[in-house]
Each structure stands twice: as structure tokens, then as C-alpha cells.
Amino acid sequence: MSQPAGGPPQPPQPPRPPGTAERPEPAGTAERTTGDESWRGVERGLLRMRRTVLAAVLLPLAAVLGLLLYPLAGPGWAAAALVPLAAAAWGWRALARNWASWRYAERADELLISRGVIWRELTVVPYGRMQLVEVTSGPLERHFGLARLQLHTAAATTDAHIPGLTPKEAERLRERLTELGEARSAGL
């Protein structure tokens, strides 16, 4: 163990719990290992897609409010156009934090899905409980080269999904999870 110049030896840092990294890796396929699982993030295209929707809704709203209120009610009321702009600025950062919180890990007997910034959520889906694994991709997701993996289990309240995957990764996961689900349910 090397020592920094002029200081005591530093103890090794324990691994962080899922979703608590200070700065996420920029690539969606980056892996982070903690314990016995390897966590993978979702694609950066999900962040671009959500930010595009945010800008497409709030920026025209701000422009319309400003252009309508200025001649009709005066410059004081036209300042109301700043509200959608403030919401867009806040949402821009909030979307980045939300995107960075999405992670998933494949373990021997279950799939782990972690997400959330303020309220962190860890979903554990046992392979043997999966009834249906589907890949969906709407028009906007296809434009950004993304797909969503939807997991249906025996209990309706434990259905889980992973947004922002590449279609290739979503198909790979679907095949693997279907294979593991059939093998685990056959053993019951």
C-alpha cells in the first residue's frame, strides 16, 4: 500500500451502495462492480430524449406566453414567461440526476434494478417468477436508438422495467432472462 507524501496511510474505501456514485460514468454500458454484482447503467440517449421532450414543451410555452402577454397585458405580465424557463432549467438538471440513478445487475438467481434520486428504489426480480419479458420501442425511442425492457412477474405489483437500453442490449437481456426464467421455473 503506497503512502501519500507527508501523511499517514489511507484506509481502503468501502464500495458505495447502488445509485450513490458521485458522478456516473458517461457511457450507458459502463459497469461498476460492488460485491458480487456488476451494475450497468442505461444509455445516454435516454437523457437526450427526455431533455428534448422537456425543451420541446417548455420553450415554446415560454415564447407563446411572452408574445401573447406583452402586447395584451404589458411587460409586467410578460414576465410570467420566465416560469416555464425556470422549470426547464430545473428539469434539465433533475433529468440528469434521474438518468444517472438507473442501474441494473444480473445475478445468479435474480435481476436487480436500482433507480431514484430522492427516494431510492431497489427492485429484485427472481428469474423463476418472471412470466413475460418484452421489449418495446415507441417512435421517439426508436428515433434516439433506444428500447425498453418490461418484466411481468407473478405478482402485479412487482412488474419492473428498464428504460434506455440499446435494442441489441434489450434483445440480449430478453433472451437471457427468458432462458433463465424457464430454467428456474422448471425446477419448481
PDB file of C-alpha atoms in Angstrom:
ATOM      1  CA  MET A   1       0.000   0.000   0.000  1.00  0.00           C
ATOM      2  CA  SER A   2       1.541   3.308  -1.021  1.00  0.00           C
ATOM      3  CA  GLN A   3       1.542   6.300   1.266  1.00  0.00           C
ATOM      4  CA  PRO A   4       0.946   9.854   0.152  1.00  0.00           C
ATOM      5  CA  ALA A   5       3.930  12.110   0.769  1.00  0.00           C
ATOM      6  CA  GLY A   6       3.854  13.557   4.258  1.00  0.00           C
ATOM      7  CA  GLY A   7       0.751  11.777   5.503  1.00  0.00           C
ATOM      8  CA  PRO A   8      -0.479   8.627   7.206  1.00  0.00           C
ATOM      9  CA  PRO A   9      -1.575   5.609   5.163  1.00  0.00           C
ATOM     10  CA  GLN A  10      -5.143   5.878   3.857  1.00  0.00           C
ATOM     11  CA  PRO A  11      -7.581   3.028   4.640  1.00  0.00           C
ATOM     12  CA  PRO A  12      -9.330   1.400   1.668  1.00  0.00           C
ATOM     13  CA  GLN A  13     -12.735   2.913   0.905  1.00  0.00           C
ATOM     14  CA  PRO A  14     -15.773   0.593   1.132  1.00  0.00           C
ATOM     15  CA  PRO A  15     -17.839   0.202  -2.040  1.00  0.00           C
ATOM     16  CA  ARG A  16     -20.767   2.616  -2.392  1.00  0.00           C
ATOM     17  CA  PRO A  17     -24.321   1.281  -2.414  1.00  0.00           C
ATOM     18  CA  PRO A  18     -26.063   1.197  -5.823  1.00  0.00           C
ATOM     19  CA  GLY A  19     -27.097   4.591  -7.136  1.00  0.00           C
ATOM     20  CA  THR A  20     -24.860   6.647  -4.820  1.00  0.00           C
ATOM     21  CA  ALA A  21     -21.913   7.351  -7.096  1.00  0.00           C
ATOM     22  CA  GLU A  22     -20.831  10.986  -7.060  1.00  0.00           C
ATOM     23  CA  ARG A  23     -20.580  11.174 -10.845  1.00  0.00           C
ATOM     24  CA  PRO A  24     -21.834   8.375 -13.106  1.00  0.00           C
ATOM     25  CA  GLU A  25     -19.862   7.008 -15.995  1.00  0.00           C
ATOM     26  CA  PRO A  26     -20.848   8.812 -19.210  1.00  0.00           C
ATOM     27  CA  ALA A  27     -21.448   5.686 -21.286  1.00  0.00           C
ATOM     28  CA  GLY A  28     -24.616   3.714 -20.644  1.00  0.00           C
ATOM     29  CA  THR A  29     -22.842   0.391 -20.893  1.00  0.00           C
ATOM     30  CA  ALA A  30     -20.233   1.247 -18.270  1.00  0.00           C
ATOM     31  CA  GLU A  31     -20.025  -1.264 -15.482  1.00  0.00           C
ATOM     32  CA  ARG A  32     -19.419  -0.720 -11.789  1.00  0.00           C
ATOM     33  CA  THR A  33     -18.712  -3.691  -9.586  1.00  0.00           C
ATOM     34  CA  THR A  34     -19.842  -3.753  -5.952  1.00  0.00           C
ATOM     35  CA  GLY A  35     -19.778  -7.006  -4.047  1.00  0.00           C
ATOM     36  CA  ASP A  36     -20.741  -9.921  -6.267  1.00  0.00           C
ATOM     37  CA  GLU A  37     -22.736  -7.990  -8.871  1.00  0.00           C
ATOM     38  CA  SER A  38     -21.734  -5.807 -11.786  1.00  0.00           C
ATOM     39  CA  TRP A  39     -24.013  -2.773 -12.198  1.00  0.00           C
ATOM     40  CA  ARG A  40     -24.732  -1.398 -15.659  1.00  0.00           C
ATOM     41  CA  GLY A  41     -26.231   1.990 -16.433  1.00  0.00           C
ATOM     42  CA  VAL A  42     -28.711   2.923 -19.137  1.00  0.00           C
ATOM     43  CA  GLU A  43     -27.749   4.657 -22.372  1.00  0.00           C
ATOM     44  CA  ARG A  44     -27.089   8.396 -22.518  1.00  0.00           C
ATOM     45  CA  GLY A  45     -29.649   8.575 -25.334  1.00  0.00           C
ATOM     46  CA  LEU A  46     -32.378   8.312 -22.676  1.00  0.00           C
ATOM     47  CA  LEU A  47     -31.179  11.589 -21.171  1.00  0.00           C
ATOM     48  CA  ARG A  48     -31.047  13.245 -24.609  1.00  0.00           C
ATOM     49  CA  MET A  49     -34.565  12.024 -25.398  1.00  0.00           C
ATOM     50  CA  ARG A  50     -36.050  13.284 -22.129  1.00  0.00           C
ATOM     51  CA  ARG A  51     -34.281  16.640 -22.420  1.00  0.00           C
ATOM     52  CA  THR A  52     -35.556  17.024 -25.978  1.00  0.00           C
ATOM     53  CA  VAL A  53     -39.131  16.467 -24.801  1.00  0.00           C
ATOM     54  CA  LEU A  54     -38.618  18.942 -21.949  1.00  0.00           C
ATOM     55  CA  ALA A  55     -37.302  21.627 -24.301  1.00  0.00           C
ATOM     56  CA  ALA A  56     -39.975  20.910 -26.939  1.00  0.00           C
ATOM     57  CA  VAL A  57     -42.741  21.533 -24.392  1.00  0.00           C
ATOM     58  CA  LEU A  58     -41.467  24.321 -22.139  1.00  0.00           C
ATOM     59  CA  LEU A  59     -39.519  26.571 -24.534  1.00  0.00           C
ATOM     60  CA  PRO A  60     -42.419  27.117 -26.975  1.00  0.00           C
ATOM     61  CA  LEU A  61     -44.721  27.634 -23.980  1.00  0.00           C
ATOM     62  CA  ALA A  62     -42.418  30.392 -22.672  1.00  0.00           C
ATOM     63  CA  ALA A  63     -42.275  32.016 -26.130  1.00  0.00           C
ATOM     64  CA  VAL A  64     -46.061  31.940 -26.581  1.00  0.00           C
ATOM     65  CA  LEU A  65     -46.660  33.330 -23.088  1.00  0.00           C
ATOM     66  CA  GLY A  66     -44.193  36.150 -23.643  1.00  0.00           C
ATOM     67  CA  LEU A  67     -45.507  37.038 -27.096  1.00  0.00           C
ATOM     68  CA  LEU A  68     -49.157  36.978 -26.022  1.00  0.00           C
ATOM     69  CA  LEU A  69     -48.880  38.656 -22.647  1.00  0.00           C
ATOM     70  CA  TYR A  70     -46.567  41.503 -23.636  1.00  0.00           C
ATOM     71  CA  PRO A  71     -48.958  43.232 -26.086  1.00  0.00           C
ATOM     72  CA  LEU A  72     -52.131  42.269 -24.180  1.00  0.00           C
ATOM     73  CA  ALA A  73     -51.159  42.888 -20.541  1.00  0.00           C
ATOM     74  CA  GLY A  74     -47.822  44.689 -20.594  1.00  0.00           C
ATOM     75  CA  PRO A  75     -44.258  43.821 -19.702  1.00  0.00           C
ATOM     76  CA  GLY A  76     -45.040  43.033 -16.067  1.00  0.00           C
ATOM     77  CA  TRP A  77     -47.310  40.157 -17.002  1.00  0.00           C
ATOM     78  CA  ALA A  78     -44.970  39.059 -19.803  1.00  0.00           C
ATOM     79  CA  ALA A  79     -42.510  38.136 -17.039  1.00  0.00           C
ATOM     80  CA  ALA A  80     -44.767  35.111 -16.452  1.00  0.00           C
ATOM     81  CA  ALA A  81     -42.913  33.600 -19.413  1.00  0.00           C
ATOM     82  CA  LEU A  82     -39.957  33.160 -17.064  1.00  0.00           C
ATOM     83  CA  VAL A  83     -41.814  30.466 -15.107  1.00  0.00           C
ATOM     84  CA  PRO A  84     -41.581  27.835 -17.902  1.00  0.00           C
ATOM     85  CA  LEU A  85     -37.949  28.845 -18.457  1.00  0.00           C
ATOM     86  CA  ALA A  86     -37.167  28.311 -14.767  1.00  0.00           C
ATOM     87  CA  ALA A  87     -38.970  24.969 -14.886  1.00  0.00           C
ATOM     88  CA  ALA A  88     -36.904  23.989 -17.943  1.00  0.00           C
ATOM     89  CA  ALA A  89     -33.651  24.900 -16.173  1.00  0.00           C
ATOM     90  CA  TRP A  90     -34.620  22.936 -13.064  1.00  0.00           C
ATOM     91  CA  GLY A  91     -35.857  19.981 -15.153  1.00  0.00           C
ATOM     92  CA  TRP A  92     -32.629  19.884 -17.182  1.00  0.00           C
ATOM     93  CA  ARG A  93     -30.617  19.072 -14.054  1.00  0.00           C
ATOM     94  CA  ALA A  94     -33.281  16.851 -12.487  1.00  0.00           C
ATOM     95  CA  LEU A  95     -33.398  14.693 -15.625  1.00  0.00           C
ATOM     96  CA  ALA A  96     -29.622  14.227 -15.499  1.00  0.00           C
ATOM     97  CA  ARG A  97     -29.762  13.090 -11.888  1.00  0.00           C
ATOM     98  CA  ASN A  98     -32.644  10.718 -12.637  1.00  0.00           C
ATOM     99  CA  TRP A  99     -30.824   9.254 -15.642  1.00  0.00           C
ATOM    100  CA  ALA A 100     -27.696   8.694 -13.549  1.00  0.00           C
ATOM    101  CA  SER A 101     -29.702   6.784 -10.922  1.00  0.00           C
ATOM    102  CA  TRP A 102     -30.852   3.979 -13.275  1.00  0.00           C
ATOM    103  CA  ARG A 103     -28.747   0.812 -12.902  1.00  0.00           C
ATOM    104  CA  TYR A 104     -29.294  -2.915 -13.306  1.00  0.00           C
ATOM    105  CA  ALA A 105     -27.309  -6.001 -12.377  1.00  0.00           C
ATOM    106  CA  GLU A 106     -27.683  -9.630 -13.375  1.00  0.00           C
ATOM    107  CA  ARG A 107     -27.039 -12.037 -10.513  1.00  0.00           C
ATOM    108  CA  ALA A 108     -27.129 -15.816 -10.396  1.00  0.00           C
ATOM    109  CA  ASP A 109     -30.785 -16.062  -9.315  1.00  0.00           C
ATOM    110  CA  GLU A 110     -32.294 -12.604  -9.834  1.00  0.00           C
ATOM    111  CA  LEU A 111     -32.167  -9.314 -11.704  1.00  0.00           C
ATOM    112  CA  LEU A 112     -31.600  -6.163  -9.652  1.00  0.00           C
ATOM    113  CA  ILE A 113     -32.909  -2.779 -10.825  1.00  0.00           C
ATOM    114  CA  SER A 114     -31.908   0.348  -8.914  1.00  0.00           C
ATOM    115  CA  ARG A 115     -33.267   3.846  -9.517  1.00  0.00           C
ATOM    116  CA  GLY A 116     -34.268   7.050  -7.791  1.00  0.00           C
ATOM    117  CA  VAL A 117     -32.624  10.219  -6.562  1.00  0.00           C
ATOM    118  CA  ILE A 118     -34.642  11.299  -3.539  1.00  0.00           C
ATOM    119  CA  TRP A 119     -36.476   8.015  -2.947  1.00  0.00           C
ATOM    120  CA  ARG A 120     -34.125   5.244  -3.957  1.00  0.00           C
ATOM    121  CA  GLU A 121     -35.744   2.028  -5.072  1.00  0.00           C
ATOM    122  CA  LEU A 122     -34.148  -1.382  -5.491  1.00  0.00           C
ATOM    123  CA  THR A 123     -36.275  -3.959  -7.280  1.00  0.00           C
ATOM    124  CA  VAL A 124     -35.247  -7.608  -7.075  1.00  0.00           C
ATOM    125  CA  VAL A 125     -36.868  -9.842  -9.679  1.00  0.00           C
ATOM    126  CA  PRO A 126     -36.196 -13.592  -9.226  1.00  0.00           C
ATOM    127  CA  TYR A 127     -35.746 -15.298 -12.576  1.00  0.00           C
ATOM    128  CA  GLY A 128     -38.157 -18.081 -11.621  1.00  0.00           C
ATOM    129  CA  ARG A 129     -41.001 -15.558 -11.017  1.00  0.00           C
ATOM    130  CA  MET A 130     -40.841 -13.988 -14.488  1.00  0.00           C
ATOM    131  CA  GLN A 131     -43.850 -14.745 -16.630  1.00  0.00           C
ATOM    132  CA  LEU A 132     -43.251 -12.409 -19.565  1.00  0.00           C
ATOM    133  CA  VAL A 133     -40.274 -10.398 -20.766  1.00  0.00           C
ATOM    134  CA  GLU A 134     -40.970  -7.950 -23.565  1.00  0.00           C
ATOM    135  CA  VAL A 135     -39.025  -5.313 -25.452  1.00  0.00           C
ATOM    136  CA  THR A 136     -40.890  -2.202 -26.583  1.00  0.00           C
ATOM    137  CA  SER A 137     -39.756   0.843 -28.508  1.00  0.00           C
ATOM    138  CA  GLY A 138     -42.061   3.736 -29.385  1.00  0.00           C
ATOM    139  CA  PRO A 139     -41.437   6.197 -32.221  1.00  0.00           C
ATOM    140  CA  LEU A 140     -39.498   8.645 -30.047  1.00  0.00           C
ATOM    141  CA  GLU A 141     -37.407   5.863 -28.516  1.00  0.00           C
ATOM    142  CA  ARG A 142     -36.647   4.447 -31.977  1.00  0.00           C
ATOM    143  CA  HIS A 143     -35.542   7.909 -33.150  1.00  0.00           C
ATOM    144  CA  PHE A 144     -32.990   8.003 -30.329  1.00  0.00           C
ATOM    145  CA  GLY A 145     -31.972   4.338 -30.834  1.00  0.00           C
ATOM    146  CA  LEU A 146     -33.492   3.117 -27.571  1.00  0.00           C
ATOM    147  CA  ALA A 147     -35.695   0.310 -26.313  1.00  0.00           C
ATOM    148  CA  ARG A 148     -37.416  -0.539 -23.015  1.00  0.00           C
ATOM    149  CA  LEU A 149     -37.356  -3.923 -21.317  1.00  0.00           C
ATOM    150  CA  GLN A 150     -40.588  -4.740 -19.452  1.00  0.00           C
ATOM    151  CA  LEU A 151     -40.686  -7.609 -16.949  1.00  0.00           C
ATOM    152  CA  HIS A 152     -44.007  -9.110 -15.884  1.00  0.00           C
ATOM    153  CA  THR A 153     -43.957 -11.350 -12.823  1.00  0.00           C
ATOM    154  CA  ALA A 154     -46.445 -13.483 -10.938  1.00  0.00           C
ATOM    155  CA  ALA A 155     -47.322 -10.537  -8.674  1.00  0.00           C
ATOM    156  CA  ALA A 156     -48.667  -7.493 -10.493  1.00  0.00           C
ATOM    157  CA  THR A 157     -47.064  -5.106  -8.012  1.00  0.00           C
ATOM    158  CA  THR A 158     -43.546  -6.313  -8.789  1.00  0.00           C
ATOM    159  CA  ASP A 159     -43.565  -5.677 -12.516  1.00  0.00           C
ATOM    160  CA  ALA A 160     -40.348  -3.878 -13.407  1.00  0.00           C
ATOM    161  CA  HIS A 161     -38.882  -2.121 -16.408  1.00  0.00           C
ATOM    162  CA  ILE A 162     -35.540  -0.816 -17.621  1.00  0.00           C
ATOM    163  CA  PRO A 163     -35.753   2.156 -19.998  1.00  0.00           C
ATOM    164  CA  GLY A 164     -32.963   3.476 -22.185  1.00  0.00           C
ATOM    165  CA  LEU A 165     -31.349   0.303 -23.463  1.00  0.00           C
ATOM    166  CA  THR A 166     -29.970  -0.145 -26.940  1.00  0.00           C
ATOM    167  CA  PRO A 167     -32.191  -2.510 -28.954  1.00  0.00           C
ATOM    168  CA  LYS A 168     -29.309  -5.005 -29.110  1.00  0.00           C
ATOM    169  CA  GLU A 169     -28.832  -4.991 -25.312  1.00  0.00           C
ATOM    170  CA  ALA A 170     -32.601  -5.189 -24.732  1.00  0.00           C
ATOM    171  CA  GLU A 171     -32.848  -8.246 -27.002  1.00  0.00           C
ATOM    172  CA  ARG A 172     -29.835  -9.866 -25.314  1.00  0.00           C
ATOM    173  CA  LEU A 173     -31.398  -9.315 -21.892  1.00  0.00           C
ATOM    174  CA  ARG A 174     -34.789 -10.597 -23.083  1.00  0.00           C
ATOM    175  CA  GLU A 175     -33.229 -13.798 -24.433  1.00  0.00           C
ATOM    176  CA  ARG A 176     -31.104 -14.355 -21.336  1.00  0.00           C
ATOM    177  CA  LEU A 177     -33.898 -13.599 -18.860  1.00  0.00           C
ATOM    178  CA  THR A 178     -36.366 -15.791 -20.750  1.00  0.00           C
ATOM    179  CA  GLU A 179     -33.835 -18.619 -20.784  1.00  0.00           C
ATOM    180  CA  LEU A 180     -33.070 -18.257 -17.070  1.00  0.00           C
ATOM    181  CA  GLY A 181     -36.765 -17.873 -16.204  1.00  0.00           C
ATOM    182  CA  GLU A 182     -37.664 -21.094 -17.986  1.00  0.00           C
ATOM    183  CA  ALA A 183     -34.811 -22.958 -16.319  1.00  0.00           C
ATOM    184  CA  ARG A 184     -35.695 -21.669 -12.834  1.00  0.00           C
ATOM    185  CA  SER A 185     -39.457 -22.225 -13.180  1.00  0.00           C
ATOM    186  CA  ALA A 186     -38.897 -25.784 -14.463  1.00  0.00           C
ATOM    187  CA  GLY A 187     -37.105 -26.558 -11.219  1.00  0.00           C
ATOM    188  CA  LEU A 188     -40.108 -25.559  -9.057  1.00  0.00           C
TER     189      LEU A 188
END
